Amino acid sequence: DTGVSQDPRHKITKRGQNVTFRCDPISEHNRLYWYRQTLGQGPEFLTYFQNEAQLEKSRLLSDRFSAERPKGSFSTLEIQRTEQGDSAMYLCASSLVIWGRSTEAFFGQGTRLTVV
Amino acid sequence: DAKTTQPPSMDCAEGRAANLPCNHSTISGNEYVYWYRQIHSQGPQYIIHGLKNNETNEMASLIITEDRKSSTLILPHATLRDTAVYYCIVRGAYNTDKLIFGTGTRLQVFP
């Protein structure tokens, strides 16, 4: 399968614990996005990378959230001191940007986080 | 990016064409219309996009009005597997960052 893969698919954690999610984009894609989606809402943008550089962060991304893409390939999203309000689906997407133009973005299946 | 307006829900009989409208009255000349759909508990799936000409691919057709202020996504022969939330998004040609999703249209295909 050469699509975007996310791991784990589901995560249940206790409030106050730290969690980390991984995203493996399509191999030649240089742009990687993270989104969060709560029940009944469309996905909300969190942050994106061009290769290893984090180019934009949403104000939704509080200081408890950090994302990395150390070698411009896979990315991790860490949430520290989780709160119940962090319960959501976390989606990763990737695209290829050439000469300033982006292909369509392809999404992974998401990681569903439940904070109890 | 321009905002879009979609009806919250629609029904369609299996085998019939599903026509999903989208208003984007503030679209500018270099902005594309993208459509994605999201089947329950899965990530969004790209369907089609267009600038001003009508587009067709193996999944759907996109009809954009001449003034570009609205568009319609057509699924020519809807199946039960087309039941999903459909998102219409306007995105600049050289805007290579995030897609802004609204709440979309929930399409229910019934037997």
mmCIF file of C-alpha atoms in Angstrom:
data_model
loop_
_atom_site.group_PDB
_atom_site.id
_atom_site.type_symbol
_atom_site.label_atom_id
_atom_site.label_comp_id
_atom_site.label_asym_id
_atom_site.label_seq_id
_atom_site.Cartn_x
_atom_site.Cartn_y
_atom_site.Cartn_z
ATOM 1 C CA ASP A 1 0.000 0.000 0.000
ATOM 2 C CA THR A 2 1.565 3.311 -1.010
ATOM 3 C CA GLY A 3 -0.946 5.614 0.650
ATOM 4 C CA VAL A 4 -0.605 7.715 3.775
ATOM 5 C CA SER A 5 -0.396 5.532 6.855
ATOM 6 C CA GLN A 6 -1.011 6.505 10.451
ATOM 7 C CA ASP A 7 -0.204 4.662 13.627
ATOM 8 C CA PRO A 8 -1.885 3.783 15.889
ATOM 9 C CA ARG A 9 -5.424 3.723 14.533
ATOM 10 C CA HIS A 10 -6.903 4.003 18.000
ATOM 11 C CA LYS A 11 -5.495 5.234 21.283
ATOM 12 C CA ILE A 12 -7.136 5.375 24.692
ATOM 13 C CA THR A 13 -5.241 7.269 27.335
ATOM 14 C CA LYS A 14 -5.821 8.624 30.795
ATOM 15 C CA ARG A 15 -6.049 12.346 31.337
ATOM 16 C CA GLY A 16 -2.648 13.828 31.998
ATOM 17 C CA GLN A 17 -0.693 11.234 30.024
ATOM 18 C CA ASN A 18 1.409 12.031 26.966
ATOM 19 C CA VAL A 19 0.637 10.458 23.596
ATOM 20 C CA THR A 20 2.506 10.374 20.297
ATOM 21 C CA PHE A 21 1.118 9.609 16.860
ATOM 22 C CA ARG A 22 3.057 8.778 13.739
ATOM 23 C CA CYS A 23 2.329 9.571 10.093
ATOM 24 C CA ASP A 24 4.109 8.107 7.076
ATOM 25 C CA PRO A 25 3.260 10.151 3.973
ATOM 26 C CA ILE A 26 3.337 8.997 0.373
ATOM 27 C CA SER A 27 7.047 8.558 -0.266
ATOM 28 C CA GLU A 28 7.692 11.288 -2.838
ATOM 29 C CA HIS A 29 5.460 13.859 -1.155
ATOM 30 C CA ASN A 30 7.275 16.842 0.329
ATOM 31 C CA ARG A 31 4.281 18.502 2.038
ATOM 32 C CA LEU A 32 2.714 17.008 5.154
ATOM 33 C CA TYR A 33 -0.333 18.268 7.054
ATOM 34 C CA TRP A 34 -1.933 17.481 10.392
ATOM 35 C CA TYR A 35 -5.644 17.996 11.032
ATOM 36 C CA ARG A 36 -7.960 17.338 13.954
ATOM 37 C CA GLN A 37 -11.600 16.351 13.613
ATOM 38 C CA THR A 38 -14.254 16.226 16.294
ATOM 39 C CA LEU A 39 -17.650 14.587 15.961
ATOM 40 C CA GLY A 40 -19.927 16.265 13.423
ATOM 41 C CA GLN A 41 -17.312 18.764 12.289
ATOM 42 C CA GLY A 42 -15.059 18.964 9.281
ATOM 43 C CA PRO A 43 -11.317 18.509 9.745
ATOM 44 C CA GLU A 44 -9.547 21.499 11.301
ATOM 45 C CA PHE A 45 -6.037 22.424 10.234
ATOM 46 C CA LEU A 46 -3.315 22.110 12.873
ATOM 47 C CA THR A 47 0.041 22.457 11.135
ATOM 48 C CA TYR A 48 2.004 21.643 8.013
ATOM 49 C CA PHE A 49 5.561 20.884 6.928
ATOM 50 C CA GLN A 50 7.455 21.453 3.741
ATOM 51 C CA ASN A 51 10.125 18.765 3.916
ATOM 52 C CA GLU A 52 11.445 19.096 7.484
ATOM 53 C CA ALA A 53 10.435 22.738 7.958
ATOM 54 C CA GLN A 54 7.265 23.482 9.907
ATOM 55 C CA LEU A 55 5.791 26.384 7.948
ATOM 56 C CA GLU A 56 2.534 27.124 9.713
ATOM 57 C CA LYS A 57 0.836 26.320 13.009
ATOM 58 C CA SER A 58 -2.792 26.942 13.794
ATOM 59 C CA ARG A 59 -3.739 28.704 17.004
ATOM 60 C CA LEU A 60 -5.532 25.436 17.793
ATOM 61 C CA LEU A 61 -2.077 23.967 18.355
ATOM 62 C CA SER A 62 -1.565 24.836 22.003
ATOM 63 C CA ASP A 63 1.805 24.589 23.717
ATOM 64 C CA ARG A 64 0.912 21.044 24.776
ATOM 65 C CA PHE A 65 1.063 19.998 21.131
ATOM 66 C CA SER A 66 4.266 19.538 19.184
ATOM 67 C CA ALA A 67 4.884 18.141 15.743
ATOM 68 C CA GLU A 68 8.115 17.139 14.074
ATOM 69 C CA ARG A 69 9.257 15.877 10.741
ATOM 70 C CA PRO A 70 12.957 15.387 11.423
ATOM 71 C CA LYS A 71 14.186 14.042 8.103
ATOM 72 C CA GLY A 72 11.424 15.273 5.864
ATOM 73 C CA SER A 73 9.809 11.864 5.705
ATOM 74 C CA PHE A 74 7.602 10.587 8.553
ATOM 75 C CA SER A 75 6.111 12.954 11.106
ATOM 76 C CA THR A 76 5.101 12.683 14.736
ATOM 77 C CA LEU A 77 2.460 14.601 16.649
ATOM 78 C CA GLU A 78 2.831 14.613 20.417
ATOM 79 C CA ILE A 79 0.246 15.782 22.914
ATOM 80 C CA GLN A 80 1.482 16.353 26.447
ATOM 81 C CA ARG A 81 -0.716 16.271 29.549
ATOM 82 C CA THR A 82 -3.753 15.173 27.594
ATOM 83 C CA GLU A 83 -7.161 16.622 28.435
ATOM 84 C CA GLN A 84 -10.608 15.237 27.679
ATOM 85 C CA GLY A 85 -11.064 17.981 25.111
ATOM 86 C CA ASP A 86 -8.212 16.463 23.098
ATOM 87 C CA SER A 87 -10.413 13.478 22.255
ATOM 88 C CA ALA A 88 -10.734 13.580 18.484
ATOM 89 C CA MET A 89 -9.613 12.000 15.232
ATOM 90 C CA TYR A 90 -6.150 13.174 14.210
ATOM 91 C CA LEU A 91 -5.642 13.101 10.468
ATOM 92 C CA CYS A 92 -2.469 13.319 8.446
ATOM 93 C CA ALA A 93 -2.297 14.230 4.769
ATOM 94 C CA SER A 94 0.462 14.671 2.216
ATOM 95 C CA SER A 95 0.918 16.271 -1.167
ATOM 96 C CA LEU A 96 3.626 17.022 -3.687
ATOM 97 C CA VAL A 97 4.549 20.654 -4.234
ATOM 98 C CA ILE A 98 6.469 21.524 -7.396
ATOM 99 C CA TRP A 99 7.201 25.076 -8.514
ATOM 100 C CA GLY A 100 4.810 26.401 -5.896
ATOM 101 C CA ARG A 101 1.861 24.308 -7.013
ATOM 102 C CA SER A 102 0.474 21.461 -4.991
ATOM 103 C CA THR A 103 -1.125 18.248 -6.089
ATOM 104 C CA GLU A 104 -4.282 17.193 -4.323
ATOM 105 C CA ALA A 105 -3.767 16.120 -0.734
ATOM 106 C CA PHE A 106 -4.113 12.461 0.212
ATOM 107 C CA PHE A 107 -5.282 11.633 3.700
ATOM 108 C CA GLY A 108 -4.525 8.764 6.028
ATOM 109 C CA GLN A 109 -7.177 6.860 7.940
ATOM 110 C CA GLY A 110 -6.552 8.837 11.073
ATOM 111 C CA THR A 111 -5.767 8.101 14.700
ATOM 112 C CA ARG A 112 -8.763 8.203 17.012
ATOM 113 C CA LEU A 113 -7.774 9.466 20.448
ATOM 114 C CA THR A 114 -9.990 8.957 23.468
ATOM 115 C CA VAL A 115 -8.948 10.625 26.710
ATOM 116 C CA VAL A 116 -10.651 9.144 29.779
ATOM 117 C CA ASP B 1 -9.558 31.273 0.612
ATOM 118 C CA ALA B 2 -13.217 31.819 -0.269
ATOM 119 C CA LYS B 3 -15.930 30.343 1.932
ATOM 120 C CA THR B 4 -18.352 27.765 0.625
ATOM 121 C CA THR B 5 -21.960 27.004 1.497
ATOM 122 C CA GLN B 6 -23.437 23.528 1.215
ATOM 123 C CA PRO B 7 -26.753 22.006 2.312
ATOM 124 C CA PRO B 8 -26.270 19.988 5.492
ATOM 125 C CA SER B 9 -27.859 16.816 4.163
ATOM 126 C CA MET B 10 -29.316 15.183 1.066
ATOM 127 C CA ASP B 11 -30.877 11.855 0.156
ATOM 128 C CA CYS B 12 -30.549 9.931 -3.072
ATOM 129 C CA ALA B 13 -31.979 6.638 -4.302
ATOM 130 C CA GLU B 14 -29.483 3.978 -5.291
ATOM 131 C CA GLY B 15 -28.827 4.007 -9.030
ATOM 132 C CA ARG B 16 -29.966 7.596 -9.456
ATOM 133 C CA ALA B 17 -27.728 10.586 -9.992
ATOM 134 C CA ALA B 18 -26.721 12.511 -6.878
ATOM 135 C CA ASN B 19 -26.321 16.242 -7.481
ATOM 136 C CA LEU B 20 -24.542 18.034 -4.662
ATOM 137 C CA PRO B 21 -24.561 21.846 -4.851
ATOM 138 C CA CYS B 22 -22.005 24.288 -3.511
ATOM 139 C CA ASN B 23 -22.069 28.066 -3.414
ATOM 140 C CA HIS B 24 -18.804 29.990 -3.498
ATOM 141 C CA SER B 25 -19.910 33.478 -4.423
ATOM 142 C CA THR B 26 -16.668 35.173 -3.317
ATOM 143 C CA ILE B 27 -14.378 32.935 -5.350
ATOM 144 C CA SER B 28 -11.580 34.761 -7.125
ATOM 145 C CA GLY B 29 -10.207 34.169 -10.581
ATOM 146 C CA ASN B 30 -7.273 31.957 -9.635
ATOM 147 C CA GLU B 31 -9.090 29.777 -7.105
ATOM 148 C CA TYR B 32 -9.994 26.169 -7.776
ATOM 149 C CA VAL B 33 -13.009 24.242 -6.515
ATOM 150 C CA TYR B 34 -12.062 20.956 -4.841
ATOM 151 C CA TRP B 35 -14.347 18.169 -3.681
ATOM 152 C CA TYR B 36 -13.489 15.601 -1.050
ATOM 153 C CA ARG B 37 -15.657 13.035 0.667
ATOM 154 C CA GLN B 38 -15.381 11.278 3.976
ATOM 155 C CA ILE B 39 -16.908 7.903 4.593
ATOM 156 C CA HIS B 40 -17.652 7.175 8.220
ATOM 157 C CA SER B 41 -14.525 6.661 10.329
ATOM 158 C CA GLN B 42 -12.153 7.096 7.391
ATOM 159 C CA GLY B 43 -9.932 9.942 6.230
ATOM 160 C CA PRO B 44 -11.171 12.351 3.553
ATOM 161 C CA GLN B 45 -10.839 11.112 -0.025
ATOM 162 C CA TYR B 46 -10.086 13.379 -2.970
ATOM 163 C CA ILE B 47 -12.782 13.285 -5.666
ATOM 164 C CA ILE B 48 -12.215 15.986 -8.265
ATOM 165 C CA HIS B 49 -11.259 19.615 -8.760
ATOM 166 C CA GLY B 50 -11.726 22.286 -11.413
ATOM 167 C CA LEU B 51 -11.095 25.924 -12.261
ATOM 168 C CA LYS B 52 -13.766 26.989 -14.727
ATOM 169 C CA ASN B 53 -14.307 24.169 -17.181
ATOM 170 C CA ASN B 54 -16.445 21.182 -16.336
ATOM 171 C CA GLU B 55 -14.423 18.178 -15.275
ATOM 172 C CA THR B 56 -15.107 14.453 -15.267
ATOM 173 C CA ASN B 57 -13.205 11.514 -13.893
ATOM 174 C CA GLU B 58 -13.990 7.952 -12.987
ATOM 175 C CA MET B 59 -15.645 8.991 -9.739
ATOM 176 C CA ALA B 60 -17.710 12.055 -10.599
ATOM 177 C CA SER B 61 -18.389 15.098 -12.721
ATOM 178 C CA LEU B 62 -17.951 18.701 -11.651
ATOM 179 C CA ILE B 63 -20.095 21.386 -13.200
ATOM 180 C CA ILE B 64 -19.014 24.979 -12.538
ATOM 181 C CA THR B 65 -21.326 27.829 -13.500
ATOM 182 C CA GLU B 66 -20.083 30.392 -15.978
ATOM 183 C CA ASP B 67 -19.772 33.069 -13.293
ATOM 184 C CA ARG B 68 -17.991 30.491 -11.098
ATOM 185 C CA LYS B 69 -20.087 31.417 -8.082
ATOM 186 C CA SER B 70 -21.475 27.930 -7.684
ATOM 187 C CA SER B 71 -20.777 24.360 -8.675
ATOM 188 C CA THR B 72 -22.400 20.940 -8.597
ATOM 189 C CA LEU B 73 -20.783 17.608 -7.966
ATOM 190 C CA ILE B 74 -22.549 14.820 -9.820
ATOM 191 C CA LEU B 75 -22.318 11.158 -8.917
ATOM 192 C CA PRO B 76 -23.986 9.667 -11.994
ATOM 193 C CA HIS B 77 -25.156 6.366 -10.511
ATOM 194 C CA ALA B 78 -25.076 6.548 -6.742
ATOM 195 C CA THR B 79 -24.466 3.365 -4.777
ATOM 196 C CA LEU B 80 -24.823 2.635 -1.084
ATOM 197 C CA ARG B 81 -21.039 2.993 -0.793
ATOM 198 C CA ASP B 82 -21.345 6.643 -1.819
ATOM 199 C CA THR B 83 -23.013 7.426 1.517
ATOM 200 C CA ALA B 84 -20.590 9.936 3.030
ATOM 201 C CA VAL B 85 -20.016 13.570 3.945
ATOM 202 C CA TYR B 86 -19.042 15.586 0.877
ATOM 203 C CA TYR B 87 -16.899 18.697 1.276
ATOM 204 C CA CYS B 88 -16.629 21.513 -1.256
ATOM 205 C CA ILE B 89 -13.446 23.570 -0.784
ATOM 206 C CA VAL B 90 -12.108 26.600 -2.619
ATOM 207 C CA ARG B 91 -8.347 26.771 -2.851
ATOM 208 C CA GLY B 92 -5.951 29.117 -4.619
ATOM 209 C CA ALA B 93 -3.841 27.821 -7.480
ATOM 210 C CA TYR B 94 -0.624 28.712 -5.726
ATOM 211 C CA ASN B 95 -1.961 28.391 -2.228
ATOM 212 C CA THR B 96 -0.049 25.347 -1.278
ATOM 213 C CA ASP B 97 -1.014 25.187 2.336
ATOM 214 C CA LYS B 98 -4.023 23.929 4.184
ATOM 215 C CA LEU B 99 -7.440 22.977 2.900
ATOM 216 C CA ILE B 100 -10.213 24.700 4.857
ATOM 217 C CA PHE B 101 -13.091 22.297 5.443
ATOM 218 C CA GLY B 102 -16.634 23.364 6.291
ATOM 219 C CA THR B 103 -19.232 20.985 7.672
ATOM 220 C CA GLY B 104 -20.076 19.530 4.240
ATOM 221 C CA THR B 105 -23.165 17.757 2.951
ATOM 222 C CA ARG B 106 -24.116 14.425 4.421
ATOM 223 C CA LEU B 107 -25.342 12.310 1.488
ATOM 224 C CA GLN B 108 -27.467 9.312 2.364
ATOM 225 C CA VAL B 109 -27.996 6.829 -0.472
ATOM 226 C CA PHE B 110 -30.944 4.542 0.176
ATOM 227 C CA PRO B 111 -31.914 1.245 -1.506
#
